[in-house]
PDB file of C-alpha atoms in Angstrom:
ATOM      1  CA  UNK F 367      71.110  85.827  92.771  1.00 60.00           C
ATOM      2  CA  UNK F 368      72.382  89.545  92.200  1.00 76.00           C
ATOM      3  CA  UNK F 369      75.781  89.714  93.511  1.00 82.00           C
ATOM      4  CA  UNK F 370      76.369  91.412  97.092  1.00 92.00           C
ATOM      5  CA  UNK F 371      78.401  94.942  96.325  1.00 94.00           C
ATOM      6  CA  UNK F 372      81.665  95.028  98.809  1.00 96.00           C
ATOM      7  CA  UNK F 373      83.447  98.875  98.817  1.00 97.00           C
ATOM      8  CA  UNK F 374      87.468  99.046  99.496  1.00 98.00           C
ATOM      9  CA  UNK F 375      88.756 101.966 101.177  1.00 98.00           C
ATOM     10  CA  UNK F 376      91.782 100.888 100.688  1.00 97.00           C
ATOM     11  CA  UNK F 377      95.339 103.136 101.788  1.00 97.00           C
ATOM     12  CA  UNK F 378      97.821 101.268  98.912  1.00 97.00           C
ATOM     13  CA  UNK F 379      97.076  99.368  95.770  1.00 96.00           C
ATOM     14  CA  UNK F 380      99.608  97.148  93.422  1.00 95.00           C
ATOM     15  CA  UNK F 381     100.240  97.840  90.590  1.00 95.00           C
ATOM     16  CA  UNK F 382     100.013 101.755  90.966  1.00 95.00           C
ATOM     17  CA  UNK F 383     102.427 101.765  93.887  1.00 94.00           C
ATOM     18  CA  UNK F 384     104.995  99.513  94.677  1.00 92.00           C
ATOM     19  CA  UNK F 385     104.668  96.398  95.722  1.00 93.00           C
ATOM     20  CA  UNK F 386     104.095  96.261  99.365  1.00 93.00           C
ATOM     21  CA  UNK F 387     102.306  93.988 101.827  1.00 93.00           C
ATOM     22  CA  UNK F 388      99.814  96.686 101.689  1.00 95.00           C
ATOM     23  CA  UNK F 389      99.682  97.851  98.218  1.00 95.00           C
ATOM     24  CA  UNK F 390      99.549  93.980  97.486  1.00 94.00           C
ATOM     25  CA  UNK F 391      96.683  93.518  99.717  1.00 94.00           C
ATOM     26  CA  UNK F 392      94.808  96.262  98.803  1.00 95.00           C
ATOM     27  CA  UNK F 393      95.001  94.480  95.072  1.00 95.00           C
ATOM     28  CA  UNK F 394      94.675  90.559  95.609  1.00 93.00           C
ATOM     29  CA  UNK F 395      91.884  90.234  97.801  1.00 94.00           C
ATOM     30  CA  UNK F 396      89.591  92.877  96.121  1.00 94.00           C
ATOM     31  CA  UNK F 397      90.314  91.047  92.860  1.00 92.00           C
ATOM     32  CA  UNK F 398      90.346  87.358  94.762  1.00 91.00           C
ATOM     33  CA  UNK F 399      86.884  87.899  95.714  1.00 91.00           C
ATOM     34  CA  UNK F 400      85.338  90.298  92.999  1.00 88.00           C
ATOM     35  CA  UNK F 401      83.249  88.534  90.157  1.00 80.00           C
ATOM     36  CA  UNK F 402      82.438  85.162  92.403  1.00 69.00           C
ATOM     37  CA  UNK F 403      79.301  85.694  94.512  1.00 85.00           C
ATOM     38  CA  UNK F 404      80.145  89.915  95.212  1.00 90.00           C
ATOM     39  CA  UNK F 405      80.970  93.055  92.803  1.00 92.00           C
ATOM     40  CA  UNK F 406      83.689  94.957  93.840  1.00 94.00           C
ATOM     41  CA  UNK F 407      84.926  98.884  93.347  1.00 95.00           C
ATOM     42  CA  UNK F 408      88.056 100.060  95.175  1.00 97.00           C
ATOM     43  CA  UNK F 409      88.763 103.367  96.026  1.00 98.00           C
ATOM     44  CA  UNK F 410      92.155 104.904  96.869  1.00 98.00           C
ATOM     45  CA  UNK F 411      94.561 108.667  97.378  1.00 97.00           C
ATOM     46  CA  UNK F 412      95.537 109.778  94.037  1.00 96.00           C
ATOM     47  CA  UNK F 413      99.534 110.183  95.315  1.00 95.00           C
ATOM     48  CA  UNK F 414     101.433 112.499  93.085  1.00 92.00           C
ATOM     49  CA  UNK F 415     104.011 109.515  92.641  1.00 91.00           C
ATOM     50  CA  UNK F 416     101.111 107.601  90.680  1.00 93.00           C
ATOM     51  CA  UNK F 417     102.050 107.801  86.783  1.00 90.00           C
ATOM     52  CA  UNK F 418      98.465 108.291  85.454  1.00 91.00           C
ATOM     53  CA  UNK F 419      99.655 107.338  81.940  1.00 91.00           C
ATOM     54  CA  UNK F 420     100.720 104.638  82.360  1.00 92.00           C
ATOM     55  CA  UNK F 421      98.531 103.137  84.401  1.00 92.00           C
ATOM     56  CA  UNK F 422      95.581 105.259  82.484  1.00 94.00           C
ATOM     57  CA  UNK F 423      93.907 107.365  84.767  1.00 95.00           C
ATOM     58  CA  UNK F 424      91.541 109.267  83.699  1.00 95.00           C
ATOM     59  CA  UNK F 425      89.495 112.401  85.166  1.00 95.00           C
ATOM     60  CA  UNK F 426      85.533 111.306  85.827  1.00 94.00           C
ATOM     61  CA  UNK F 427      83.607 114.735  84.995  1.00 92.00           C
ATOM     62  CA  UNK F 428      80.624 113.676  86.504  1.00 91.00           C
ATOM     63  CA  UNK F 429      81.601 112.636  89.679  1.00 92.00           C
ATOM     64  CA  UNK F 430      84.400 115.698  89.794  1.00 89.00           C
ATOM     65  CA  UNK F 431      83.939 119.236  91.230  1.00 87.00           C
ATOM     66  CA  UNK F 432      82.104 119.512  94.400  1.00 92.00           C
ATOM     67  CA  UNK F 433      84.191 121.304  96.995  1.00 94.00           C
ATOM     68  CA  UNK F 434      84.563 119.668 100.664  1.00 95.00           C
ATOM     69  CA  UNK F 435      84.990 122.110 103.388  1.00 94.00           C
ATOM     70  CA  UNK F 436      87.989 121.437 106.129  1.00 95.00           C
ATOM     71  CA  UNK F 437      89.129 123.550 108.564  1.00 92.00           C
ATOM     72  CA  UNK F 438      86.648 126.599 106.843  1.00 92.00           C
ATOM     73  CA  UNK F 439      88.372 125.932 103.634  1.00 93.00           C
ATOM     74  CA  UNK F 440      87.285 124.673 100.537  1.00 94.00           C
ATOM     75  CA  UNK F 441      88.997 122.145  98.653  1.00 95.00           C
ATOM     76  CA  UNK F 442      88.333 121.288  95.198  1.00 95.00           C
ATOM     77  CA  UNK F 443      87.239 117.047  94.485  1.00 96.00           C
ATOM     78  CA  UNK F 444      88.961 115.400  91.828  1.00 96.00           C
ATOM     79  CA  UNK F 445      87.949 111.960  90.800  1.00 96.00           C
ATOM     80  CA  UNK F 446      89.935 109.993  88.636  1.00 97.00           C
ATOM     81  CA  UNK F 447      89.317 106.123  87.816  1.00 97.00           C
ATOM     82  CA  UNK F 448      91.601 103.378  86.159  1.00 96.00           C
ATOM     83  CA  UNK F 449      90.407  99.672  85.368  1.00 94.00           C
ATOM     84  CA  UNK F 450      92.560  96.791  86.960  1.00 90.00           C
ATOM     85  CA  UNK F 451      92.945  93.850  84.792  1.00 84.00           C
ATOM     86  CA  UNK F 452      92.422  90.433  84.238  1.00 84.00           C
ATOM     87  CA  UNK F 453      89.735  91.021  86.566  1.00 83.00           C
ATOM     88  CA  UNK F 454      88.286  94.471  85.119  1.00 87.00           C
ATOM     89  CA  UNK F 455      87.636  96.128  88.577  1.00 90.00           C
ATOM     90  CA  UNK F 456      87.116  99.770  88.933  1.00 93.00           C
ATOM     91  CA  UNK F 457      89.424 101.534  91.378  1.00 96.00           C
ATOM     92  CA  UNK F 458      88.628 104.795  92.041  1.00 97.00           C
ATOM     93  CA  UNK F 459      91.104 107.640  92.719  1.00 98.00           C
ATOM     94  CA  UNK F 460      90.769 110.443  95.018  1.00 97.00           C
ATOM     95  CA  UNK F 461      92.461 113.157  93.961  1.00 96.00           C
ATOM     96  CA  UNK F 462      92.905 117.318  94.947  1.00 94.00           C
ATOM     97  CA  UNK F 463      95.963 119.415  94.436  1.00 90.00           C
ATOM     98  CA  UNK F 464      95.876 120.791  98.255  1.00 90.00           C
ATOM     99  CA  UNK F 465      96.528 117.195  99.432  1.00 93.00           C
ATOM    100  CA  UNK F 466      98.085 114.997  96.975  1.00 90.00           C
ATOM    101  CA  UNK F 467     100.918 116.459  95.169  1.00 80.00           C
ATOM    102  CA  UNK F 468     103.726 115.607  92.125  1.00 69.00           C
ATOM    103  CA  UNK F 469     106.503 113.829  94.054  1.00 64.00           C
ATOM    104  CA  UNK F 470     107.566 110.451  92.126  1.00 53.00           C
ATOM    105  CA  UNK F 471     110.954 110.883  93.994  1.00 61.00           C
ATOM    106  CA  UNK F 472     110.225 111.660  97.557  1.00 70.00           C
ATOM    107  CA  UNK F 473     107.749 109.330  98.403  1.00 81.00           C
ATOM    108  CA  UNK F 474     104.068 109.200  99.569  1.00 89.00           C
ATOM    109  CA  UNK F 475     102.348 112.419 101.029  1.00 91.00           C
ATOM    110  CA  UNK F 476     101.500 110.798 103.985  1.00 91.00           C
ATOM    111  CA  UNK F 477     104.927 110.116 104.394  1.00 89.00           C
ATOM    112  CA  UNK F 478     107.067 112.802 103.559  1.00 85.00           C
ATOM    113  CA  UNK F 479     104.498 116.114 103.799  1.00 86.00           C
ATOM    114  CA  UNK F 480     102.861 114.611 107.334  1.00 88.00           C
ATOM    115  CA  UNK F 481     101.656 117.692 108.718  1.00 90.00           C
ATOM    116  CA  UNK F 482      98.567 117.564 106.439  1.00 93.00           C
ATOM    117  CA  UNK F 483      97.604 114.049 107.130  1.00 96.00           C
ATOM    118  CA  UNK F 484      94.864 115.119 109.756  1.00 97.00           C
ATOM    119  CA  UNK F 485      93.455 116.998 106.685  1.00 97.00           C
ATOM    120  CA  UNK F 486      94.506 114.550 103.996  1.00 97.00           C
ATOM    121  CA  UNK F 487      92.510 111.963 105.274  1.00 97.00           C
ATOM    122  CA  UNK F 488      89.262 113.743 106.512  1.00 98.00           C
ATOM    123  CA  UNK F 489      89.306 114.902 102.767  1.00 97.00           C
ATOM    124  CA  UNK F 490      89.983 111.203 101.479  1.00 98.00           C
ATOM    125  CA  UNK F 491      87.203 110.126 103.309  1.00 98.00           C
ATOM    126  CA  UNK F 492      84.729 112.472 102.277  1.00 97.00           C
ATOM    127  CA  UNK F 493      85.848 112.217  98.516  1.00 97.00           C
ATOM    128  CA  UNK F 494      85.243 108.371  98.948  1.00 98.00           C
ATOM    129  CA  UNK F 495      82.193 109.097 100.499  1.00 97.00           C
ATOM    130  CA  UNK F 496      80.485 111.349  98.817  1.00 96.00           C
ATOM    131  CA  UNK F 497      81.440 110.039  95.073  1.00 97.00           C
ATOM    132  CA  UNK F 498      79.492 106.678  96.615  1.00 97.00           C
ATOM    133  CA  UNK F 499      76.479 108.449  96.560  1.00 96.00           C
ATOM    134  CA  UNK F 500      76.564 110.187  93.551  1.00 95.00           C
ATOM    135  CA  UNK F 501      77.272 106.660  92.353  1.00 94.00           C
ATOM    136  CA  UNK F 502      74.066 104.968  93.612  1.00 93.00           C
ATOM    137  CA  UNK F 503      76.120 102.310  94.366  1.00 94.00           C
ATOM    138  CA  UNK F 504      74.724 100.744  97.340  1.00 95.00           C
ATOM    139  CA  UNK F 505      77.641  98.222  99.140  1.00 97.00           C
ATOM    140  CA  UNK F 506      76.713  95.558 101.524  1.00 96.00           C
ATOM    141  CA  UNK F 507      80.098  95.600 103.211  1.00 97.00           C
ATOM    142  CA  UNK F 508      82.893  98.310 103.671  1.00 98.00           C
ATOM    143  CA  UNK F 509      86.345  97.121 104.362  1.00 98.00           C
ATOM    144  CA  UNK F 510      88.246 100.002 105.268  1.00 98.00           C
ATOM    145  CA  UNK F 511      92.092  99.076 105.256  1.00 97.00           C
ATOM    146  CA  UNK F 512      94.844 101.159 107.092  1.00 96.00           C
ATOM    147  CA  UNK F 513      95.130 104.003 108.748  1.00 97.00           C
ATOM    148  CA  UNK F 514      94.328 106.578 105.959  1.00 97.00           C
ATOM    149  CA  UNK F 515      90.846 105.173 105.903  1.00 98.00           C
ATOM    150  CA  UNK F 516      89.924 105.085 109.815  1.00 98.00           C
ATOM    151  CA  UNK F 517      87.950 107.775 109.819  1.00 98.00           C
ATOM    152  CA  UNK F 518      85.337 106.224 107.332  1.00 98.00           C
ATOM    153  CA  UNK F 519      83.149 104.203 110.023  1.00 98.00           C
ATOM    154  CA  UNK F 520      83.027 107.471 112.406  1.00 98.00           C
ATOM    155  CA  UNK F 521      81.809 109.713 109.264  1.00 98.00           C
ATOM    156  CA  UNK F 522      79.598 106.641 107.928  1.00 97.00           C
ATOM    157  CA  UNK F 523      78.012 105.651 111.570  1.00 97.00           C
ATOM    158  CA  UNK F 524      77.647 109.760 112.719  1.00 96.00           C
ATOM    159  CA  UNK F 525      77.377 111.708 109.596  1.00 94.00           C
ATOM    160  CA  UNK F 526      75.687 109.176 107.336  1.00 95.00           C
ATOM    161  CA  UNK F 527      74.033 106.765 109.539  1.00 91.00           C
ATOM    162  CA  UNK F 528      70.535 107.286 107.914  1.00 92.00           C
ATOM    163  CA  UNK F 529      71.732 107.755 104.519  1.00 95.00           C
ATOM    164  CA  UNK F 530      69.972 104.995 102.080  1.00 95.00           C
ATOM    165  CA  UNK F 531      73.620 104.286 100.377  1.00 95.00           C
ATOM    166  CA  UNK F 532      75.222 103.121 103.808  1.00 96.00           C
ATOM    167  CA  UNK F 533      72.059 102.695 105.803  1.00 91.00           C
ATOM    168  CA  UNK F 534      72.228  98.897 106.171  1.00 93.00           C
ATOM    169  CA  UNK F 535      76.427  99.005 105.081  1.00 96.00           C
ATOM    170  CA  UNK F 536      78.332  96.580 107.323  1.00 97.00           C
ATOM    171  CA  UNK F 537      81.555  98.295 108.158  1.00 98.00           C
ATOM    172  CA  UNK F 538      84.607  96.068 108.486  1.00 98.00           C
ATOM    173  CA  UNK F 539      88.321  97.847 109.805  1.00 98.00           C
ATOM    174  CA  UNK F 540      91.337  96.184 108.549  1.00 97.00           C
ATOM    175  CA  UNK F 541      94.317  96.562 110.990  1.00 97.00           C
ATOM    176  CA  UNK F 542      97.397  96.404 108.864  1.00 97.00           C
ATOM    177  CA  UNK F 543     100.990  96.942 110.966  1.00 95.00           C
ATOM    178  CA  UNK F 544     101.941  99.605 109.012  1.00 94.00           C
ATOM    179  CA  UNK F 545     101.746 102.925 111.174  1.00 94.00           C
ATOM    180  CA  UNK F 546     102.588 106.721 111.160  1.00 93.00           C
ATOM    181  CA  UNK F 547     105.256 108.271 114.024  1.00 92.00           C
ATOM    182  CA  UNK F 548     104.024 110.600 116.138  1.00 94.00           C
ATOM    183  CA  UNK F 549     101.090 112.503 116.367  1.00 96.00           C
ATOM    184  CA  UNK F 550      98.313 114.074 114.062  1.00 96.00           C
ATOM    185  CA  UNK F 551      98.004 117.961 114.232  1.00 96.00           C
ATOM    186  CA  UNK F 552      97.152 119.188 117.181  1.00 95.00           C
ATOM    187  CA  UNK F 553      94.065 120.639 116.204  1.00 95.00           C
ATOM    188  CA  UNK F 554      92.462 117.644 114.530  1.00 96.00           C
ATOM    189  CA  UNK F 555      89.644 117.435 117.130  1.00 96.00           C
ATOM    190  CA  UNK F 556      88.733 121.081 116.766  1.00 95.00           C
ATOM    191  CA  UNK F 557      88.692 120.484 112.909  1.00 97.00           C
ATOM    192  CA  UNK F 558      86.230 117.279 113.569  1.00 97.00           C
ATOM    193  CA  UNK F 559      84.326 119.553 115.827  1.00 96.00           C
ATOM    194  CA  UNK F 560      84.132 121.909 112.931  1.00 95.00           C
ATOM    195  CA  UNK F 561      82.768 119.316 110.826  1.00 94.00           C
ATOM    196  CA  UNK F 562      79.481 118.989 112.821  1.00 92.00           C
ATOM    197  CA  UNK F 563      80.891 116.275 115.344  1.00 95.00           C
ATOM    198  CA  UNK F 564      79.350 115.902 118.281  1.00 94.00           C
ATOM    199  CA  UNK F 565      81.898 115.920 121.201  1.00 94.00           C
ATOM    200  CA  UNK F 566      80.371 112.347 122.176  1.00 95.00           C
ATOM    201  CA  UNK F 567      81.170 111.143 118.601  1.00 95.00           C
ATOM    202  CA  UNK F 568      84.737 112.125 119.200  1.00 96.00           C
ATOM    203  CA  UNK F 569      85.227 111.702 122.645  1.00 94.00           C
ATOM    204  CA  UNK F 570      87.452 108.579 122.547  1.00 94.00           C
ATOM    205  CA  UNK F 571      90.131 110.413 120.523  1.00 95.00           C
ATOM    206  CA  UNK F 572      91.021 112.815 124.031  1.00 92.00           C
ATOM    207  CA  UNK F 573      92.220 115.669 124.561  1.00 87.00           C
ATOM    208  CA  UNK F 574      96.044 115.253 123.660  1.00 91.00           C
ATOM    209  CA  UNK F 575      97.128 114.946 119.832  1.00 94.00           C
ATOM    210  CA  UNK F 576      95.829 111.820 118.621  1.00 96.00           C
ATOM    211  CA  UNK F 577      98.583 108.877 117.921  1.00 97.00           C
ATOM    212  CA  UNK F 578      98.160 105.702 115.537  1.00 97.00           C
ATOM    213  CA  UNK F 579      97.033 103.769 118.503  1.00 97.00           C
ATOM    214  CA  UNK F 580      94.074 105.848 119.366  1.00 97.00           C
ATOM    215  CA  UNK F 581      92.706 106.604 115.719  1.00 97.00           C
ATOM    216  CA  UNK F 582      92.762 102.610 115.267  1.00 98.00           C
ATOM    217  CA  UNK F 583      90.687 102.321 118.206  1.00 98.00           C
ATOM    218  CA  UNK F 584      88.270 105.127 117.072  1.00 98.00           C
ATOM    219  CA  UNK F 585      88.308 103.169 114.192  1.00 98.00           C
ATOM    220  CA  UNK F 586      87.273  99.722 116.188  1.00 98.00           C
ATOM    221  CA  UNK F 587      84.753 101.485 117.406  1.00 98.00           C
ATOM    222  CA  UNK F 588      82.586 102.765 115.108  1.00 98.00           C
ATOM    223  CA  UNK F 589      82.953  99.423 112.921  1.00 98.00           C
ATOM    224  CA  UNK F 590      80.595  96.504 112.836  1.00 97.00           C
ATOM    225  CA  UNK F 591      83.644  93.724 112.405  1.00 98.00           C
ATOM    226  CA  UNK F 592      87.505  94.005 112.536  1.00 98.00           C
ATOM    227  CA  UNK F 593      89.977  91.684 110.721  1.00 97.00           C
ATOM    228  CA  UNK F 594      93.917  91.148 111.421  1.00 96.00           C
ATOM    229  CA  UNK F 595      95.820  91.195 107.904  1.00 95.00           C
ATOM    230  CA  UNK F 596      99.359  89.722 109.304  1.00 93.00           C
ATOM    231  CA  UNK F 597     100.414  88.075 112.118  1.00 92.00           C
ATOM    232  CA  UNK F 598     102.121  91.408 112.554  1.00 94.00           C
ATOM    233  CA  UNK F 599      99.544  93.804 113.192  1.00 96.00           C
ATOM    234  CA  UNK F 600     100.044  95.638 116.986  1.00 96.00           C
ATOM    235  CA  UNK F 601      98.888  93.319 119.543  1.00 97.00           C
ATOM    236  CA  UNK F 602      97.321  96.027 121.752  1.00 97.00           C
ATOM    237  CA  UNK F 603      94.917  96.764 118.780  1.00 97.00           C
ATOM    238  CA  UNK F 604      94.427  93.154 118.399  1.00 97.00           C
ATOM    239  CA  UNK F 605      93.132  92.749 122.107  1.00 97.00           C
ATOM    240  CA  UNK F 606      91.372  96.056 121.486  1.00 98.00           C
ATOM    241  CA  UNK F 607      89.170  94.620 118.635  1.00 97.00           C
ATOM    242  CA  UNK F 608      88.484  91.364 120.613  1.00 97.00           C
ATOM    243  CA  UNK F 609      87.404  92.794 123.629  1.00 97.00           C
ATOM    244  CA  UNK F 610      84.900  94.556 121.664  1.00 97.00           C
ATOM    245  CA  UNK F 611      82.872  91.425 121.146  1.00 97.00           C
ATOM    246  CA  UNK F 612      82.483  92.054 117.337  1.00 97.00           C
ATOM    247  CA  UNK F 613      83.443  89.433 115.065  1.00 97.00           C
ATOM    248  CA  UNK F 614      86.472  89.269 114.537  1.00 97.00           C
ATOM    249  CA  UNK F 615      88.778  87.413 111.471  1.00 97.00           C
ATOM    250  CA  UNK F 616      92.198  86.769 112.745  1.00 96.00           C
ATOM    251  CA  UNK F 617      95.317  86.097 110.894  1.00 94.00           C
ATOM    252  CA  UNK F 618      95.941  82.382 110.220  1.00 89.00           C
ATOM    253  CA  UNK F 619      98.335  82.446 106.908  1.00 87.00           C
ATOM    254  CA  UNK F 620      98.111  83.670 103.614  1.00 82.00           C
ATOM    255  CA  UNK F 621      96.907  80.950 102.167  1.00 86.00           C
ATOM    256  CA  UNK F 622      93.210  80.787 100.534  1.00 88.00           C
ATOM    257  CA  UNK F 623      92.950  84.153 101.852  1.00 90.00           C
ATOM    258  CA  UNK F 624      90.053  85.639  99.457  1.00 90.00           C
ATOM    259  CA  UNK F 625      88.233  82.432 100.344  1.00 91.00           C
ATOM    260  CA  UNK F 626      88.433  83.190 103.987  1.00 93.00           C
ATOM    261  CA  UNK F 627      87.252  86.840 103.698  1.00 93.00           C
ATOM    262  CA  UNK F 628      84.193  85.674 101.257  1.00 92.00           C
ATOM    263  CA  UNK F 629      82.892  83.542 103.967  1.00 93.00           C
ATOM    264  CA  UNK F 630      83.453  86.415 106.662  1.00 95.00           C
ATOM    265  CA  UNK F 631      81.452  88.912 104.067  1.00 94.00           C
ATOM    266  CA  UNK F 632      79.087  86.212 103.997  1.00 92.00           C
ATOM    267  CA  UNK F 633      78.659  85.844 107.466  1.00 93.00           C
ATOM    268  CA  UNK F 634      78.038  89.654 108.059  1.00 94.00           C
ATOM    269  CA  UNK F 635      75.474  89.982 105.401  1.00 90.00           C
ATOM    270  CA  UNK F 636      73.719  86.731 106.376  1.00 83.00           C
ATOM    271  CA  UNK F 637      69.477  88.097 106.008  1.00 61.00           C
TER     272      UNK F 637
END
């Protein structure tokens, strides 16, 4: 039986961060599950703090040099790619110097430069996007983890719904406790709007600057199946994502915790 393809959108990944909860997420249950009954490719920001040396990056060509348009500008796509051993997985690196900058002592862009992250992620999500395609790498299930990547099942359910790559794509959200302060710009609808949104598509987000709260719940809503990573995770959301009446995989322990997502895949992909 050809193995089921499973994309990770993924915010953090060990070992080119820190470790983290996150970044060690984003690693162990990609690789837990990835050779077994699915094939897995992981895709992730290209921070500047990455060392690309070291953890040999290098530039794809092919899949590099499209522009994406935000906000009536264009920004250049930079794809970059590294393999993660023992289990040989392909993470993929989105990368643009607009976006994701040299700064191994300050921290994260999304942290320290977070007037751009209404930008940063519309572009991350695009670059993920759009390098999928050019791919022809068709995934059965989506798992879209943290907050940089909750945009993916509005652009993949409005923007992409009848595209053959994500056509029949289950779309799962991963709420993860880790959250941003504050508010996104201001003008993050308009910019959405700009995209070709329809104001329907966008509606839930409102008319005051969107918070962590609401673009997790836009994020709930355009996805086909939510899971809980930690015990953690904001309980609001939590109740959010139940109330929706999709399935949902709660937290119950780290243990065996590849095994339980395999059977939720399973259970979403079921013919």
């Amino acid at each position: 039986m050809e193995a089921k393809k499973v994309l990770f959108i993924s915010q953090e990944v060990s070992p080119y961060l820190a470790d983290t909860p996150m970044s060690v997420l984003g690693r162990d249950i990609p690789q837990g599950i990835h050779g077994k009954e699915f094939e897995v490719r992981t895709f992730t920001p290209k921070y500047g703090c990455i060392n690309e040396r070291r953890n040999q990056l290098h530039e794809v060509i092919r899949l590099s040099g499209m522009n994406i348009i935000i906000d009536d500008t264009d920004h250049p796509l930079i794809i970059k790619v590294a393999t993660l051993l023992p289990s040989r997985m392909q993470v993929y690196f989105i990368d643009n110097d607009d976006y994701f900058q040299p700064l191994p002592e300050k921290g994260l862009e999304t942290e320290v430069l977070c007037a751009d992250n209404d930008e940063r992620v519309m572009f991350f999500t695009m670059g993920v996007i759009e390098t999928v395609k050019k791919l022809r790498w068709q995934p059965a299930v989506i798992q879209c983890s943290g907050w940089v990547s909750a945009l993916a099942p509005l652009y993949l359910r409005r923007k992409y719904q009848d595209d053959p790559t994500f056509r029949n794509s289950k779309i799962v959200y991963a709420l993860h406790p880790e959250k941003f302060e504050g508010s996104l710009d201001p003008r993050f609808v308009e910019k959405l709007e700009m995209a070709e949104f329809a104001p329907e598509d966008i509606a839930a987000l409102g008319k005051e600057p969107v918070d962590f709260k609401t673009l997790n719940k836009l994020a709930i809503d355009y996805a086909d199946a939510v899971i809980a990573v930690t015990g953690d995770v904001d309980p609001e959301l939590v109740e959010y994502a139940k109330a929706s009446g999709k399935p949902f995989l709660p937290f119950d322990g780290e243990e065996d915790r590849p095994a339980k997502y395999t059977e939720f895949y399973r259970t979403l992909t079921e013919d």
